[in-house]
Amino acid sequence: MKGMILMNISAVSKKFDLSPDTLRYYEREGLIPPVHRNESGYRDYDNYDMNWIYFVKCMRKAGVSVESMIEYTNLFLKNREGTAEARKDILREQKAEIEEKIFDLQQTLDYLNYKIDNFDDHLKNFEDRLDPYIQRKLKKENNDQK
């Protein structure tokens, strides 16, 4: 491992803004391959491990399920070359789900923009329709207070 940078769990935790417990969870559950341990039994994260952490963090942020990440990692560790297409299928499925989420979010954003752009007209129209009711209610309250 000459020339390889090794980091302990605390440094990796800070680097990726993940708690040490989350990093241990990723490894324990199989989201990332097992991390090398030094002679004292402590985890020594190398660039390979950190690339996996980055990948998992990005995928989780995009909404990819823990189960899908475990499946992807298991396939990779089982037979990297022989499972390439299956892993690619997992990524394609996740891409399709994200595209659907983006489509739904874009529709929501378009609707919100419409509401914001037309807010003054809608609000004025709505208030104008409410005005007679409000005036009656205020008149009634004034009469009740007398």
CSV table of C-alpha atoms in Angstrom, one decimal:
chain,number,residue,atom,x,y,z
A,1,MET,CA,0.0,0.0,0.0
A,2,LYS,CA,2.9,2.3,-0.6
A,3,GLY,CA,1.8,5.8,-1.5
A,4,MET,CA,-1.8,5.0,-0.6
A,5,ILE,CA,-3.6,7.4,1.7
A,6,LEU,CA,-5.3,5.8,4.6
A,7,MET,CA,-7.8,7.5,6.8
A,8,ASN,CA,-9.4,6.5,10.0
A,9,ILE,CA,-13.2,6.4,10.6
A,10,SER,CA,-13.2,9.9,12.2
A,11,ALA,CA,-11.5,11.5,9.3
A,12,VAL,CA,-13.7,9.8,6.7
A,13,SER,CA,-16.7,10.7,8.8
A,14,LYS,CA,-15.8,14.4,8.5
A,15,LYS,CA,-14.8,14.2,4.9
A,16,PHE,CA,-18.2,12.8,3.8
A,17,ASP,CA,-20.3,14.4,6.5
A,18,LEU,CA,-21.5,11.0,7.7
A,19,SER,CA,-21.4,9.8,11.3
A,20,PRO,CA,-19.1,7.0,12.2
A,21,ASP,CA,-22.2,4.9,13.0
A,22,THR,CA,-23.5,5.5,9.5
A,23,LEU,CA,-20.1,4.3,8.0
A,24,ARG,CA,-20.2,1.2,10.2
A,25,TYR,CA,-23.8,0.6,9.2
A,26,TYR,CA,-22.9,0.9,5.5
A,27,GLU,CA,-20.2,-1.8,6.0
A,28,ARG,CA,-22.2,-4.0,8.3
A,29,GLU,CA,-25.3,-4.1,6.0
A,30,GLY,CA,-23.2,-4.6,2.8
A,31,LEU,CA,-23.7,-1.2,1.2
A,32,ILE,CA,-19.9,-1.0,0.9
A,33,PRO,CA,-17.4,-3.8,0.7
A,34,PRO,CA,-15.6,-4.7,4.0
A,35,VAL,CA,-13.0,-2.1,5.0
A,36,HIS,CA,-9.4,-3.1,5.6
A,37,ARG,CA,-8.5,-3.2,9.3
A,38,ASN,CA,-5.0,-2.3,10.6
A,39,GLU,CA,-3.0,-4.4,13.1
A,40,SER,CA,-5.0,-2.8,16.0
A,41,GLY,CA,-8.3,-3.8,14.4
A,42,TYR,CA,-9.3,-0.2,13.4
A,43,ARG,CA,-10.7,0.5,10.0
A,44,ASP,CA,-8.2,2.0,7.5
A,45,TYR,CA,-10.2,3.6,4.7
A,46,ASP,CA,-8.3,3.9,1.4
A,47,ASN,CA,-9.3,5.5,-1.9
A,48,TYR,CA,-11.2,2.4,-3.0
A,49,ASP,CA,-13.3,2.5,0.2
A,50,MET,CA,-13.9,6.2,-0.1
A,51,ASN,CA,-15.0,5.9,-3.7
A,52,TRP,CA,-17.6,3.4,-2.5
A,53,ILE,CA,-18.8,5.7,0.3
A,54,TYR,CA,-19.1,8.6,-2.2
A,55,PHE,CA,-21.1,6.3,-4.6
A,56,VAL,CA,-23.4,5.2,-1.8
A,57,LYS,CA,-23.9,8.7,-0.5
A,58,CYS,CA,-24.8,10.0,-3.9
A,59,MET,CA,-27.2,7.1,-4.6
A,60,ARG,CA,-28.9,7.4,-1.2
A,61,LYS,CA,-29.2,11.2,-1.6
A,62,ALA,CA,-31.0,10.5,-4.9
A,63,GLY,CA,-33.4,8.2,-3.1
A,64,VAL,CA,-31.9,4.8,-4.1
A,65,SER,CA,-33.1,2.2,-1.5
A,66,VAL,CA,-30.7,0.5,0.9
A,67,GLU,CA,-31.9,-2.8,-0.6
A,68,SER,CA,-30.9,-1.8,-4.1
A,69,MET,CA,-27.5,-0.6,-2.9
A,70,ILE,CA,-26.9,-3.9,-1.0
A,71,GLU,CA,-27.9,-5.9,-4.2
A,72,TYR,CA,-25.6,-3.8,-6.3
A,73,THR,CA,-22.6,-4.3,-3.9
A,74,ASN,CA,-23.3,-8.0,-3.5
A,75,LEU,CA,-23.3,-8.5,-7.3
A,76,PHE,CA,-20.1,-6.5,-7.6
A,77,LEU,CA,-18.3,-8.5,-4.9
A,78,LYS,CA,-19.7,-11.8,-6.2
A,79,ASN,CA,-18.6,-11.6,-9.8
A,80,ARG,CA,-17.6,-8.2,-11.0
A,81,GLU,CA,-17.4,-9.0,-14.7
A,82,GLY,CA,-20.3,-11.5,-14.8
A,83,THR,CA,-22.7,-9.2,-13.0
A,84,ALA,CA,-22.0,-6.0,-14.9
A,85,GLU,CA,-25.3,-6.1,-16.9
A,86,ALA,CA,-27.3,-6.9,-13.7
A,87,ARG,CA,-25.7,-4.0,-11.9
A,88,LYS,CA,-26.3,-1.7,-14.9
A,89,ASP,CA,-30.0,-2.8,-14.8
A,90,ILE,CA,-30.2,-1.7,-11.1
A,91,LEU,CA,-28.8,1.7,-12.1
A,92,ARG,CA,-31.2,1.9,-15.0
A,93,GLU,CA,-34.2,1.2,-12.7
A,94,GLN,CA,-33.0,3.8,-10.3
A,95,LYS,CA,-32.5,6.3,-13.1
A,96,ALA,CA,-36.1,5.7,-14.3
A,97,GLU,CA,-37.4,6.2,-10.8
A,98,ILE,CA,-35.5,9.5,-10.4
A,99,GLU,CA,-36.7,10.7,-13.8
A,100,GLU,CA,-40.2,10.0,-12.6
A,101,LYS,CA,-39.6,12.0,-9.4
A,102,ILE,CA,-38.1,14.8,-11.4
A,103,PHE,CA,-41.1,14.9,-13.7
A,104,ASP,CA,-43.5,15.0,-10.7
A,105,LEU,CA,-41.4,17.7,-9.0
A,106,GLN,CA,-41.3,19.7,-12.2
A,107,GLN,CA,-45.1,19.6,-12.4
A,108,THR,CA,-45.4,20.7,-8.8
A,109,LEU,CA,-42.8,23.5,-9.5
A,110,ASP,CA,-44.8,24.6,-12.6
A,111,TYR,CA,-48.0,24.8,-10.6
A,112,LEU,CA,-46.3,26.7,-7.8
A,113,ASN,CA,-44.9,29.2,-10.3
A,114,TYR,CA,-48.3,29.6,-11.8
A,115,LYS,CA,-49.8,30.3,-8.4
A,116,ILE,CA,-47.0,32.8,-7.6
A,117,ASP,CA,-47.3,34.5,-11.0
A,118,ASN,CA,-51.0,34.9,-10.6
A,119,PHE,CA,-51.2,35.3,-6.9
A,120,ASP,CA,-52.2,39.0,-6.9
A,121,ASP,CA,-55.0,38.5,-9.4
A,122,HIS,CA,-56.2,35.4,-7.6
A,123,LEU,CA,-56.0,36.9,-4.2
A,124,LYS,CA,-57.7,40.2,-5.3
A,125,ASN,CA,-60.5,38.2,-6.9
A,126,PHE,CA,-60.9,35.9,-3.9
A,127,GLU,CA,-60.9,38.9,-1.5
A,128,ASP,CA,-63.5,40.7,-3.6
A,129,ARG,CA,-65.8,37.7,-3.5
A,130,LEU,CA,-65.3,37.4,0.3
A,131,ASP,CA,-65.8,41.1,1.0
A,132,PRO,CA,-69.6,41.0,1.3
A,133,TYR,CA,-69.4,38.2,3.7
A,134,ILE,CA,-66.7,39.9,5.8
A,135,GLN,CA,-68.6,43.1,5.8
A,136,ARG,CA,-71.8,41.3,7.1
A,137,LYS,CA,-69.8,39.5,9.7
A,138,LEU,CA,-68.1,42.7,10.9
A,139,LYS,CA,-71.5,44.5,11.0
A,140,LYS,CA,-73.0,41.6,13.0
A,141,GLU,CA,-70.0,41.6,15.5
A,142,ASN,CA,-70.4,45.3,15.9
A,143,ASN,CA,-74.2,45.0,16.6
A,144,ASP,CA,-73.5,42.1,19.0
A,145,GLN,CA,-71.1,44.3,21.0
A,146,LYS,CA,-73.6,47.1,21.4
